[in-house]
Amino acid sequence: MSSWRNCNCQQCRIRGLMGPALLITIGVLFLIGEYSAYSFGQLAPIILIVIGVILVAKALASSEGHVGP
Amino acid sequence: MTPPYARRRSSIFGGLLLILVGFLFLIHNLAPGLLHLGHVVRYWPVLLILWGLARLWDYSAARRSGQSAPRTVSGTDLLLILLVLVGVAALVAYDRIHHNMDWQRGFNLFTNSYSFTTTLPTEPVEPSMRIKLSTPRGDINVHPQSSSGLSVVVTKTVHAPSRNEAQKIADATTVSVQRSAAGVEINPRIREGGSEAVSYDASVFPKTSLLASTGHGEVHVTGIQGEISLDAAGHVDVSQTGSNATVNLRRGDAHIHGIDGNVTVNGRGEQLDIGEIRGRVSINGEFYGPIRVLRADKGVSFNSRRTSLAVSAPLGRLDMDSSRLVLSDTPGNVSLETREKDIHFENVQGAVQIFNRNGTVEVRYSLPPRHNIDITNHAGNINLVLPSGSAFSITAVARSGEISSDFRAPSLKVVNQSSSSVLNGTLGSGGPKISLNTTYGTIHIRRAPPAPPVPPPPPPSPKPATGIRN
């Protein structure tokens, strides 16, 4: 079981955002790919940027009150 | 229960690196040609700086929260950097190989493709009418026919799991033909959110003008005498048309040959192959290259974010890619402003003006120059090759560089100062002004080997029956 699921510290909360944020990003990109001149393949690097932003936010957040290893 | 404790922070380096790589790939995708391998080779040490800064931040953050300092060099970070470099190199290599890769197709894993062909009733058209063909997805093929009509064969391509379902979708996809005094307009009606392709194969009375537009697909046009204007995202092929042609490209290549008017290409894409143009060629936008123009009778203008080029008179040849520009045979003036390109001019008879950075500039004359030459370069050499018997007055300055000249005369003096070299003076009388400037580079002024006089460019030959490439 992943440790971040049962911890309430800021770092672990932000870590929990990763999945939903990626799903939303991919969904939005597919929509944009369908209805604009840009294709999904062209916009895919935005996924990397979103992962990067979340990792940085996680690294910047406090881990006070972290539970688990 | 374990007491709450602050766990060791993760480094911000991984996240920063991903953001950087994401932006690079995005730029690569959305503005082709803006990034190339040279940039990776030149700027990779920025990664080291970023790494150091991230580590510095990690260290001070750890100190602030009272933890022991993290290790400076972690294997994970090294692996990340290595992965990124390998990834970028692979991407560049892949691009080189699959230059014409098409992202738009695909995602058809679970369906089959079915095609349905119908022929629209022939529409009578008058000369000077405008014919408009549009489709959101699909190819457009236009060729001339002798009778004064417009016949269109429509092909609907449907992706569906079975033939029956495909037939239903195809039946729901209709094509409307609207007539007005000005012309005929053909548009498809596609179900909401549908991805059906509607392609046209049109035989057109040639004395009409044409507007063809496809959201995803190719356009081929031949033999139309009126003006044509094309929108495409894919390959465009135009040949043997009688008036001005405008091509708006969103991606892909364009081959344009044998046009009796001006040619304008806008947008972005890859390869451009343009030849036998009676009018002026204007290219505006970002094209990955290679770009080739052979014989443009009223000159060429090219404008991208990196390069602006104007040729005022008939041009024999222009060859350009991301690192190189070769231009030859024009009686007109040429002005060029660019960077990171090796430039080679040959047999330009008018005035020459060049601004460049980080590349070499070479200008060769086989006849003594009659108009001014003005070349400014930064971090690169300038080679000027002149025939013996040239007359000119010259000012050449190489900052942090040297000047070497094959032309020696008492009136030509090279002065070497502490960090720069200056050549001033005149040779012969009545010659044009030559002004050469570079920094961190050498200026070579060479004498061309004696050559038989070059005959003047032949008068424009009659239009050939077929283009160089169809």
XYZ file of C-alpha atoms in Angstrom, chain B residues 220-385:
166
model
C -3.552 18.604 -55.490
C -4.405 21.198 -58.121
C -3.374 21.293 -61.728
C -4.306 23.262 -64.841
C -6.580 25.956 -63.351
C -6.321 29.330 -65.111
C -7.912 31.584 -62.469
C -6.614 32.543 -59.054
C -6.285 29.743 -56.556
C -6.223 29.814 -52.802
C -5.614 26.629 -50.820
C -5.778 25.760 -47.132
C -4.305 22.438 -46.151
C -2.738 20.454 -43.366
C -0.772 17.910 -45.282
C 0.867 17.701 -48.636
C 0.030 20.388 -51.233
C 0.825 20.006 -54.896
C 0.085 22.794 -57.387
C 1.230 22.725 -60.975
C 0.617 24.472 -64.305
C -1.813 27.131 -63.154
C -2.377 30.456 -64.862
C -2.707 33.075 -62.168
C -1.770 33.915 -58.605
C -1.627 31.035 -56.158
C -1.884 31.315 -52.377
C -1.191 28.317 -50.163
C -1.887 28.357 -46.435
C -0.223 25.361 -44.874
C -0.607 24.137 -41.305
C 1.835 21.271 -41.689
C 3.327 19.098 -44.394
C 5.100 19.843 -47.634
C 4.278 21.946 -50.666
C 5.360 21.373 -54.261
C 4.488 24.317 -56.486
C 5.628 24.301 -60.109
C 4.816 26.170 -63.283
C 2.705 29.071 -62.018
C 2.004 32.060 -64.310
C 1.474 34.444 -61.414
C 2.636 35.250 -57.928
C 2.988 32.476 -55.381
C 2.389 33.083 -51.682
C 2.966 30.378 -49.087
C 1.943 31.105 -45.500
C 1.862 29.117 -42.293
C 4.083 26.355 -41.074
C 5.255 23.030 -42.370
C 8.239 21.175 -43.620
C 9.589 20.959 -47.130
C 8.873 23.573 -49.815
C 9.766 22.873 -53.421
C 8.902 25.785 -55.682
C 9.925 26.225 -59.311
C 9.189 27.851 -62.676
C 7.259 30.780 -61.249
C 6.443 33.691 -63.584
C 5.637 36.042 -60.710
C 7.032 36.738 -57.296
C 7.429 34.088 -54.594
C 6.558 35.143 -51.034
C 7.045 32.697 -48.174
C 5.874 33.757 -44.737
C 5.999 31.473 -41.741
C 7.942 28.688 -40.144
C 9.029 25.959 -42.509
C 11.301 23.238 -41.234
C 12.917 22.748 -44.608
C 14.587 22.044 -46.864
C 13.234 24.937 -48.879
C 14.072 25.187 -52.548
C 13.098 27.813 -55.104
C 14.219 27.337 -58.710
C 13.519 30.228 -61.094
C 11.251 32.889 -59.680
C 10.911 35.520 -62.377
C 9.931 38.461 -60.183
C 12.048 37.778 -57.172
C 11.557 36.187 -53.787
C 10.724 37.306 -50.300
C 11.038 35.025 -47.310
C 10.070 35.914 -43.768
C 10.296 33.682 -40.730
C 11.099 34.459 -37.119
C 14.735 33.744 -37.834
C 15.271 34.861 -41.379
C 14.162 37.655 -43.641
C 15.284 37.576 -47.242
C 14.336 39.807 -50.150
C 15.456 39.377 -53.740
C 14.315 42.176 -56.041
C 14.681 40.549 -59.457
C 14.550 37.126 -61.140
C 16.236 34.524 -59.014
C 17.835 31.385 -60.379
C 18.129 29.315 -57.255
C 17.565 29.394 -53.524
C 18.337 26.437 -51.273
C 17.780 26.689 -47.574
C 17.622 24.490 -44.515
C 18.031 25.126 -40.823
C 21.791 25.623 -41.004
C 22.506 26.654 -44.581
C 21.380 29.143 -47.223
C 22.617 29.025 -50.823
C 21.466 31.636 -53.312
C 22.630 32.058 -56.871
C 22.022 33.775 -60.182
C 20.116 37.004 -59.893
C 20.616 40.391 -61.557
C 18.818 42.031 -58.628
C 19.555 43.244 -55.137
C 19.577 40.799 -52.253
C 19.114 41.644 -48.604
C 19.285 38.940 -45.961
C 19.084 38.963 -42.204
C 19.420 35.672 -40.330
C 21.424 33.794 -37.722
C 23.126 30.431 -37.247
C 23.354 29.795 -40.961
C 26.219 29.228 -43.350
C 25.496 31.546 -46.232
C 26.730 31.145 -49.769
C 25.935 33.664 -52.536
C 27.010 33.125 -56.096
C 26.592 35.383 -59.114
C 24.481 38.097 -57.511
C 24.741 41.147 -59.755
C 22.894 43.730 -57.672
C 23.652 45.152 -54.256
C 24.206 42.658 -51.447
C 23.323 43.230 -47.825
C 23.810 40.438 -45.276
C 23.451 40.277 -41.500
C 24.336 36.952 -39.896
C 25.463 35.506 -36.573
C 27.229 32.266 -35.705
C 27.791 31.096 -39.253
C 30.077 31.771 -42.165
C 29.256 34.103 -45.027
C 30.709 33.483 -48.456
C 29.984 35.694 -51.458
C 31.485 34.819 -54.828
C 31.672 36.997 -57.909
C 32.704 35.781 -61.326
C 32.345 39.296 -62.800
C 33.657 42.424 -61.057
C 30.960 43.693 -58.660
C 29.087 46.794 -59.788
C 26.956 47.458 -56.720
C 27.623 47.878 -53.033
C 28.343 44.931 -50.771
C 27.547 45.235 -47.095
C 28.158 42.203 -44.868
C 27.926 42.127 -41.081
C 28.650 38.883 -39.268
C 29.102 37.955 -35.649
C 31.157 34.970 -34.525
C 31.902 33.778 -38.019
C 34.139 34.249 -41.021
C 33.453 36.339 -44.101
C 34.826 35.078 -47.408
C 34.592 37.424 -50.361
C 35.811 36.093 -53.707
